[in-house]
Amino acid sequence: MITTLTKPLRELLKTKEVDATNAVWRLHSRATVFTLAFFTILLSARSYFGEPIDCIASIASDYRKSMNNFCWVLGTFISRDPKFTFASWDVIEIGAQMGHIPQHERLYQKYYQWVPFVLAIQAFLFSFPKHLWRFFEGERLQTLCKDLTSVLPPAEWTAQRRADTSAFLAKESPGK
């Protein structure tokens, strides 16, 4: 049961035969990206997990969705006044007697609209170094180490093979 549940995580963190990274890099470029992408999808799927905002308004249920969209776009606010503990429906209701709370006491909350976008941008920024490394590295380490991960019989380590490996290292060295 546990092995079935952890299989996707093990596949995510599985290393290749030849890998130029370590566990911290894999957590940075794989696990963090997938976690951020998961929460982006979770927050964006509002039709499956309820409404992202529920405006308090005494209106007919036919107009409820329009009012929630209105609140979503314009944002909501709360009062900074510590004495403002009980709010009646007419004070909170959008468009009706909003003057009860002075403008300087309103604390607007508009961050919730941008959370999925910020998470998606963070996921991209966490994965960007991995793709940049793949582009510039070009599987050179894989090519260089492909025979070093298995047993190489001394008979196969010929002078020609040694010369080919030396030529590859000389050609691919950054100092040249």
Coordinates of N, CA and C in Angstrom, one line a residue:
M1 N 0.8 -1.2 0.0 CA 0.0 0.0 0.0 C 0.9 1.3 0.0
I2 N 1.8 1.3 0.9 CA 2.7 2.5 1.0 C 3.5 2.6 -0.2
T3 N 4.0 1.5 -0.8 CA 4.9 1.6 -2.0 C 4.1 2.0 -3.2
T4 N 2.8 1.7 -3.2 CA 1.9 2.2 -4.3 C 1.7 3.7 -4.2
L5 N 1.5 4.2 -3.0 CA 1.3 5.6 -2.8 C 2.6 6.4 -3.0
T6 N 3.7 5.9 -2.7 CA 5.0 6.7 -2.9 C 5.6 6.4 -4.2
K7 N 5.1 5.6 -5.1 CA 5.7 5.3 -6.4 C 5.9 6.6 -7.2
P8 N 4.8 7.5 -7.4 CA 5.1 8.7 -8.1 C 6.2 9.6 -7.6
L9 N 6.3 9.6 -6.3 CA 7.4 10.4 -5.7 C 8.7 9.8 -5.9
R10 N 8.8 8.5 -5.9 CA 10.1 7.8 -6.2 C 10.5 8.0 -7.6
E11 N 9.5 8.0 -8.5 CA 9.8 8.2 -10.0 C 10.2 9.6 -10.2
L12 N 9.7 10.5 -9.4 CA 10.1 11.9 -9.6 C 11.5 12.2 -9.2
L13 N 11.9 11.5 -8.1 CA 13.3 11.7 -7.6 C 14.3 10.7 -8.0
K14 N 13.9 9.8 -8.9 CA 14.8 8.7 -9.4 C 15.9 9.4 -10.2
T15 N 17.1 8.8 -9.9 CA 18.3 9.4 -10.6 C 18.6 8.5 -11.9
K16 N 19.3 9.2 -12.8 CA 19.7 8.5 -14.0 C 21.0 7.7 -13.6
E17 N 21.4 6.9 -14.6 CA 22.6 6.1 -14.4 C 23.8 7.0 -14.2
V18 N 23.9 8.0 -15.1 CA 24.9 9.1 -15.0 C 24.2 10.4 -14.7
D19 N 24.5 11.0 -13.6 CA 23.7 12.2 -13.2 C 24.7 13.2 -12.7
A20 N 24.7 14.4 -13.2 CA 25.6 15.5 -12.8 C 25.0 16.3 -11.6
T21 N 23.9 15.9 -11.1 CA 23.2 16.6 -10.1 C 23.3 15.9 -8.7
N22 N 22.8 16.6 -7.7 CA 22.7 15.9 -6.4 C 21.3 16.0 -5.9
A23 N 21.0 15.5 -4.7 CA 19.6 15.5 -4.2 C 19.0 16.9 -4.0
V24 N 19.8 17.8 -3.6 CA 19.3 19.2 -3.4 C 18.9 19.8 -4.8
W25 N 19.7 19.6 -5.8 CA 19.3 20.0 -7.1 C 18.1 19.4 -7.6
R26 N 17.9 18.1 -7.4 CA 16.7 17.4 -7.8 C 15.5 17.9 -7.1
L27 N 15.6 18.2 -5.8 CA 14.5 18.8 -5.0 C 14.2 20.2 -5.6
H28 N 15.2 21.0 -5.9 CA 15.0 22.3 -6.4 C 14.4 22.3 -7.8
S29 N 14.8 21.5 -8.7 CA 14.4 21.5 -10.1 C 13.2 20.6 -10.4
R30 N 13.0 19.6 -9.6 CA 11.9 18.7 -9.9 C 10.8 18.7 -8.8
A31 N 11.1 18.4 -7.6 CA 10.1 18.3 -6.5 C 9.4 19.7 -6.3
T32 N 10.2 20.8 -6.3 CA 9.6 22.1 -6.1 C 8.7 22.5 -7.2
V33 N 9.2 22.2 -8.4 CA 8.4 22.5 -9.6 C 7.1 21.8 -9.6
F34 N 7.1 20.5 -9.4 CA 5.9 19.7 -9.4 C 4.9 20.1 -8.2
T35 N 5.5 20.5 -7.1 CA 4.6 21.0 -6.0 C 4.0 22.3 -6.3
L36 N 4.7 23.2 -6.9 CA 4.1 24.5 -7.3 C 3.1 24.3 -8.4
A37 N 3.4 23.4 -9.4 CA 2.4 23.2 -10.4 C 1.2 22.5 -9.9
F38 N 1.3 21.6 -8.9 CA 0.1 21.0 -8.3 C -0.8 22.0 -7.6
F39 N -0.2 22.9 -6.9 CA -1.0 23.9 -6.2 C -1.5 24.9 -7.1
T40 N -0.8 25.2 -8.2 CA -1.4 26.1 -9.3 C -2.7 25.5 -9.9
I41 N -2.6 24.2 -10.2 CA -3.7 23.5 -10.8 C -4.9 23.5 -9.7
L42 N -4.5 23.2 -8.5 CA -5.5 23.1 -7.4 C -6.2 24.4 -7.2
L43 N -5.5 25.5 -7.2 CA -6.1 26.8 -7.0 C -6.9 27.3 -8.3
S44 N -6.5 26.8 -9.4 CA -7.1 27.2 -10.7 C -8.4 26.5 -10.9
A45 N -8.5 25.3 -10.3 CA -9.7 24.4 -10.6 C -10.8 24.8 -9.6
R46 N -11.3 26.0 -9.7 CA -12.3 26.5 -8.7 C -13.7 25.9 -9.0
S47 N -13.9 25.4 -10.2 CA -15.2 24.8 -10.4 C -15.3 23.4 -9.7
Y48 N -14.2 22.8 -9.4 CA -14.2 21.5 -8.7 C -14.1 21.7 -7.2
F49 N -13.6 22.8 -6.7 CA -13.4 23.0 -5.3 C -14.1 24.2 -4.7
G50 N -15.2 24.6 -5.3 CA -16.0 25.7 -4.8 C -15.6 27.0 -5.4
E51 N -16.2 28.0 -4.9 CA -15.9 29.4 -5.4 C -14.7 30.0 -4.8
P52 N -13.9 30.8 -5.5 CA -12.7 31.4 -4.9 C -13.1 32.5 -3.9
I53 N -14.3 33.1 -4.1 CA -14.7 34.2 -3.2 C -16.2 34.1 -3.1
D54 N -16.7 34.5 -1.9 CA -18.1 34.5 -1.7 C -18.5 35.9 -1.1
C55 N -18.9 36.8 -1.9 CA -19.3 38.1 -1.5 C -20.6 38.1 -0.7
I56 N -20.6 38.9 0.4 CA -21.8 39.0 1.2 C -22.7 40.0 0.6
A57 N -23.8 39.6 0.0 CA -24.7 40.5 -0.6 C -26.1 39.9 -0.5
S58 N -27.1 40.8 -0.2 CA -28.5 40.3 0.0 C -29.2 40.5 -1.4
I59 N -28.8 39.6 -2.3 CA -29.4 39.7 -3.6 C -30.0 38.3 -4.0
A60 N -30.7 38.3 -5.1 CA -31.3 37.0 -5.5 C -30.2 36.1 -6.0
S61 N -30.5 34.8 -5.9 CA -29.5 33.8 -6.2 C -29.1 33.8 -7.7
D62 N -30.0 34.4 -8.6 CA -29.7 34.5 -10.0 C -28.5 35.4 -10.2
Y63 N -28.3 36.4 -9.4 CA -27.3 37.4 -9.6 C -26.0 37.1 -8.7
R64 N -26.1 36.0 -8.0 CA -25.0 35.7 -7.1 C -23.6 35.5 -7.8
K65 N -23.7 34.8 -8.9 CA -22.4 34.6 -9.6 C -21.9 35.9 -10.2
S66 N -22.7 36.7 -10.7 CA -22.3 38.0 -11.2 C -21.7 38.9 -10.1
M67 N -22.3 38.8 -8.9 CA -21.7 39.6 -7.8 C -20.4 39.0 -7.3
N68 N -20.3 37.7 -7.3 CA -19.0 37.1 -6.9 C -17.9 37.5 -7.9
N69 N -18.2 37.5 -9.2 CA -17.3 38.0 -10.3 C -16.9 39.4 -10.1
F70 N -17.9 40.2 -9.7 CA -17.6 41.6 -9.4 C -16.6 41.8 -8.3
C71 N -16.8 41.0 -7.2 CA -15.9 41.1 -6.0 C -14.5 40.5 -6.4
W72 N -14.5 39.5 -7.2 CA -13.3 38.9 -7.6 C -12.4 39.9 -8.4
V73 N -13.0 40.7 -9.3 CA -12.3 41.6 -10.1 C -11.9 42.9 -9.3
L74 N -12.8 43.4 -8.6 CA -12.5 44.7 -7.8 C -11.9 44.5 -6.5
G75 N -11.9 43.3 -6.0 CA -11.4 43.0 -4.7 C -12.3 43.3 -3.5
T76 N -12.0 42.8 -2.4 CA -12.8 43.1 -1.2 C -12.0 43.9 -0.2
F77 N -12.7 44.4 0.8 CA -11.9 45.1 1.9 C -12.5 44.8 3.2
I78 N -11.7 45.0 4.2 CA -12.1 44.9 5.6 C -11.8 46.3 6.3
S79 N -12.3 46.5 7.4 CA -12.1 47.8 8.1 C -10.9 47.6 9.0
R80 N -10.1 48.7 9.1 CA -8.9 48.7 10.0 C -9.3 49.1 11.4
D81 N -10.5 49.6 11.5 CA -11.0 50.2 12.8 C -11.2 49.0 13.8
P82 N -10.4 49.0 14.9 CA -10.6 47.9 15.9 C -12.0 47.8 16.5
K83 N -12.7 49.0 16.5 CA -14.1 49.0 17.1 C -15.1 48.4 16.1
F84 N -14.7 48.2 14.9 CA -15.6 47.6 13.9 C -15.6 46.1 14.0
T85 N -16.4 45.6 15.0 CA -16.4 44.2 15.3 C -17.6 43.5 14.7
F86 N -18.7 44.2 14.6 CA -19.9 43.7 14.0 C -20.3 44.4 12.8
A87 N -20.4 43.7 11.7 CA -20.8 44.4 10.5 C -22.2 44.0 10.0
S88 N -23.0 44.9 9.8 CA -24.3 44.6 9.4 C -24.3 44.4 7.9
W89 N -25.3 43.7 7.3 CA -25.4 43.4 5.9 C -25.3 44.6 5.0
D90 N -25.9 45.7 5.5 CA -25.9 46.9 4.6 C -24.6 47.6 4.5
V91 N -23.7 47.4 5.5 CA -22.4 48.0 5.5 C -21.4 47.2 4.5
I92 N -21.5 45.9 4.6 CA -20.6 45.0 3.8 C -21.1 44.9 2.3
E93 N -22.4 45.0 2.1 CA -23.0 44.8 0.8 C -22.4 45.7 -0.2
I94 N -22.0 45.1 -1.3 CA -21.4 45.9 -2.4 C -22.4 46.9 -3.0
G95 N -21.9 48.1 -3.1 CA -22.7 49.1 -3.8 C -23.8 49.8 -2.9
A96 N -24.0 49.3 -1.7 CA -25.0 49.8 -0.8 C -24.4 50.4 0.5
Q97 N -24.4 51.7 0.6 CA -23.9 52.3 1.8 C -22.5 52.0 2.1
M98 N -21.6 52.0 1.2 CA -20.2 51.7 1.4 C -19.5 52.9 2.1
G99 N -20.2 54.0 2.2 CA -19.6 55.2 2.9 C -19.5 55.0 4.4
H100 N -20.1 54.0 4.9 CA -20.0 53.8 6.4 C -18.6 53.5 6.8
I101 N -17.8 53.0 6.0 CA -16.4 52.7 6.3 C -15.5 53.8 5.5
P102 N -14.9 54.7 6.2 CA -14.1 55.7 5.5 C -13.0 55.1 4.7
Q103 N -12.6 55.7 3.6 CA -11.6 55.2 2.7 C -10.3 54.9 3.3
H104 N -9.9 55.7 4.3 CA -8.6 55.5 4.9 C -8.6 54.3 5.9
E105 N -9.8 53.8 6.2 CA -9.9 52.7 7.1 C -10.1 51.4 6.4
R106 N -10.2 51.4 5.1 CA -10.4 50.2 4.3 C -9.1 49.5 4.0
L107 N -9.0 48.3 4.2 CA -7.8 47.5 3.9 C -8.3 46.5 2.8
Y108 N -7.8 46.8 1.6 CA -8.2 46.0 0.4 C -7.4 44.7 0.3
Q109 N -8.1 43.7 -0.1 CA -7.5 42.4 -0.3 C -7.6 41.9 -1.7
K110 N -6.6 42.1 -2.5 CA -6.7 41.7 -3.9 C -5.6 40.7 -4.3
Y111 N -4.9 40.2 -3.3 CA -3.8 39.2 -3.6 C -4.3 37.9 -4.1
Y112 N -5.5 37.4 -3.7 CA -5.9 36.1 -4.1 C -6.1 35.9 -5.6
Q113 N -6.3 37.0 -6.3 CA -6.4 36.8 -7.8 C -5.1 36.4 -8.4
W114 N -4.0 36.8 -7.8 CA -2.7 36.6 -8.5 C -2.0 35.4 -8.0
V115 N -2.5 34.7 -6.9 CA -1.7 33.6 -6.4 C -1.4 32.5 -7.4
P116 N -2.4 32.0 -8.2 CA -2.1 31.0 -9.2 C -1.0 31.4 -10.2
F117 N -1.1 32.7 -10.6 CA -0.1 33.2 -11.6 C 1.3 33.3 -11.0
V118 N 1.4 33.7 -9.7 CA 2.7 33.8 -9.0 C 3.2 32.4 -8.9
L119 N 2.4 31.4 -8.5 CA 2.9 30.0 -8.4 C 3.4 29.5 -9.7
A120 N 2.7 29.8 -10.8 CA 3.1 29.3 -12.1 C 4.4 29.9 -12.5
I121 N 4.6 31.2 -12.2 CA 5.8 31.9 -12.6 C 7.0 31.3 -11.7
Q122 N 6.7 31.1 -10.4 CA 7.7 30.4 -9.6 C 8.1 29.1 -10.1
A123 N 7.2 28.3 -10.5 CA 7.5 26.9 -11.1 C 8.3 27.1 -12.3
F124 N 8.1 28.0 -13.2 CA 8.9 28.2 -14.3 C 10.3 28.6 -13.9
L125 N 10.4 29.6 -13.0 CA 11.7 30.0 -12.6 C 12.6 28.9 -11.9
F126 N 11.9 28.0 -11.2 CA 12.6 26.9 -10.5 C 13.1 25.9 -11.6
S127 N 12.3 25.8 -12.7 CA 12.7 24.8 -13.7 C 13.7 25.4 -14.7
F128 N 13.8 26.7 -14.8 CA 14.6 27.3 -15.8 C 16.1 26.9 -15.8
P129 N 16.7 26.9 -14.6 CA 18.1 26.5 -14.5 C 18.4 25.1 -15.0
K130 N 17.5 24.2 -14.8 CA 17.6 22.8 -15.2 C 17.7 22.8 -16.7
H131 N 16.8 23.5 -17.4 CA 16.7 23.5 -18.8 C 17.9 24.2 -19.4
L132 N 18.4 25.3 -18.8 CA 19.6 26.0 -19.2 C 20.8 25.1 -19.1
W133 N 20.9 24.3 -18.0 CA 22.0 23.3 -17.9 C 21.9 22.3 -19.0
R134 N 20.8 21.7 -19.2 CA 20.6 20.7 -20.3 C 21.0 21.3 -21.6
F135 N 20.7 22.5 -21.9 CA 21.0 23.1 -23.2 C 22.5 23.3 -23.4
F136 N 23.2 23.8 -22.4 CA 24.6 24.0 -22.5 C 25.5 22.8 -22.2
E137 N 25.0 21.8 -21.4 CA 25.8 20.6 -21.2 C 25.7 19.7 -22.3
G138 N 24.5 19.6 -23.0 CA 24.4 18.8 -24.2 C 24.7 17.3 -24.0
E139 N 24.4 16.7 -22.9 CA 24.7 15.3 -22.6 C 26.2 14.9 -22.8
R140 N 27.1 15.8 -22.6 CA 28.5 15.5 -22.7 C 28.9 14.6 -21.5
L141 N 28.4 14.8 -20.3 CA 28.8 14.0 -19.2 C 28.3 12.6 -19.4
Q142 N 27.1 12.4 -20.0 CA 26.5 11.1 -20.3 C 27.4 10.4 -21.3
T143 N 27.9 11.1 -22.3 CA 28.7 10.5 -23.3 C 30.1 10.1 -22.7
L144 N 30.6 10.9 -21.9 CA 31.9 10.7 -21.3 C 31.9 9.5 -20.3
C145 N 30.8 9.4 -19.5 CA 30.8 8.4 -18.5 C 30.0 7.2 -18.8
K146 N 29.6 7.0 -20.0 CA 28.7 5.9 -20.3 C 29.4 4.5 -20.1
D147 N 30.7 4.4 -20.3 CA 31.3 3.2 -20.1 C 31.9 3.1 -18.7
L148 N 31.9 4.1 -17.9 CA 32.5 4.1 -16.6 C 31.6 3.6 -15.5
T149 N 30.3 3.4 -15.9 CA 29.4 2.9 -14.9 C 29.3 1.4 -14.9
S150 N 29.9 0.8 -15.8 CA 29.9 -0.7 -15.9 C 31.4 -1.2 -15.9
V151 N 31.5 -2.4 -15.7 CA 32.8 -3.0 -15.7 C 33.4 -3.0 -17.1
L152 N 34.6 -2.5 -17.2 CA 35.3 -2.4 -18.5 C 36.4 -3.4 -18.5
P153 N 36.4 -4.5 -19.2 CA 37.5 -5.5 -19.2 C 38.7 -4.8 -19.7
P154 N 39.9 -5.1 -19.1 CA 41.1 -4.5 -19.6 C 41.4 -4.8 -21.1
A155 N 40.9 -5.8 -21.6 CA 41.1 -6.1 -23.0 C 40.4 -5.1 -23.9
E156 N 39.3 -4.5 -23.5 CA 38.6 -3.5 -24.3 C 39.2 -2.1 -24.1
W157 N 40.1 -1.9 -23.1 CA 40.7 -0.6 -23.0 C 41.9 -0.5 -23.8
T158 N 41.7 -0.3 -25.1 CA 42.8 -0.3 -26.1 C 43.4 1.1 -26.2
A159 N 44.5 1.1 -26.9 CA 45.2 2.4 -27.2 C 44.3 3.3 -28.0
Q160 N 43.5 2.7 -28.9 CA 42.6 3.5 -29.7 C 41.5 4.1 -28.9
R161 N 41.0 3.3 -28.0 CA 39.9 3.8 -27.1 C 40.4 4.9 -26.1
R162 N 41.6 4.7 -25.6 CA 42.2 5.7 -24.8 C 42.4 7.0 -25.6
A163 N 42.9 6.9 -26.8 CA 43.1 8.1 -27.6 C 41.8 8.8 -27.9
D164 N 40.7 8.0 -28.2 CA 39.4 8.6 -28.5 C 38.9 9.4 -27.2
T165 N 39.1 8.8 -26.1 CA 38.6 9.4 -24.8 C 39.4 10.7 -24.6
S166 N 40.7 10.7 -24.8 CA 41.6 11.9 -24.6 C 41.2 12.9 -25.6
A167 N 40.9 12.6 -26.8 CA 40.5 13.6 -27.8 C 39.2 14.2 -27.5
F168 N 38.3 13.4 -27.0 CA 37.0 13.9 -26.6 C 37.1 14.9 -25.4
L169 N 37.9 14.6 -24.4 CA 38.2 15.5 -23.3 C 38.8 16.8 -23.7
A170 N 39.8 16.6 -24.6 CA 40.5 17.8 -25.1 C 39.6 18.7 -25.9
K171 N 38.7 18.1 -26.7 CA 37.8 18.9 -27.6 C 36.7 19.6 -26.7
E172 N 36.2 18.9 -25.7 CA 35.1 19.5 -24.9 C 35.5 20.3 -23.7
S173 N 36.8 20.4 -23.4 CA 37.3 21.2 -22.2 C 37.0 22.6 -22.4
P174 N 36.5 23.3 -21.4 CA 36.1 24.7 -21.5 C 37.3 25.6 -21.7
G175 N 38.5 25.2 -21.3 CA 39.7 26.1 -21.4 C 40.2 26.2 -22.9
K176 N 39.6 25.5 -23.8 CA 40.2 25.6 -25.2 C 39.4 26.5 -26.0

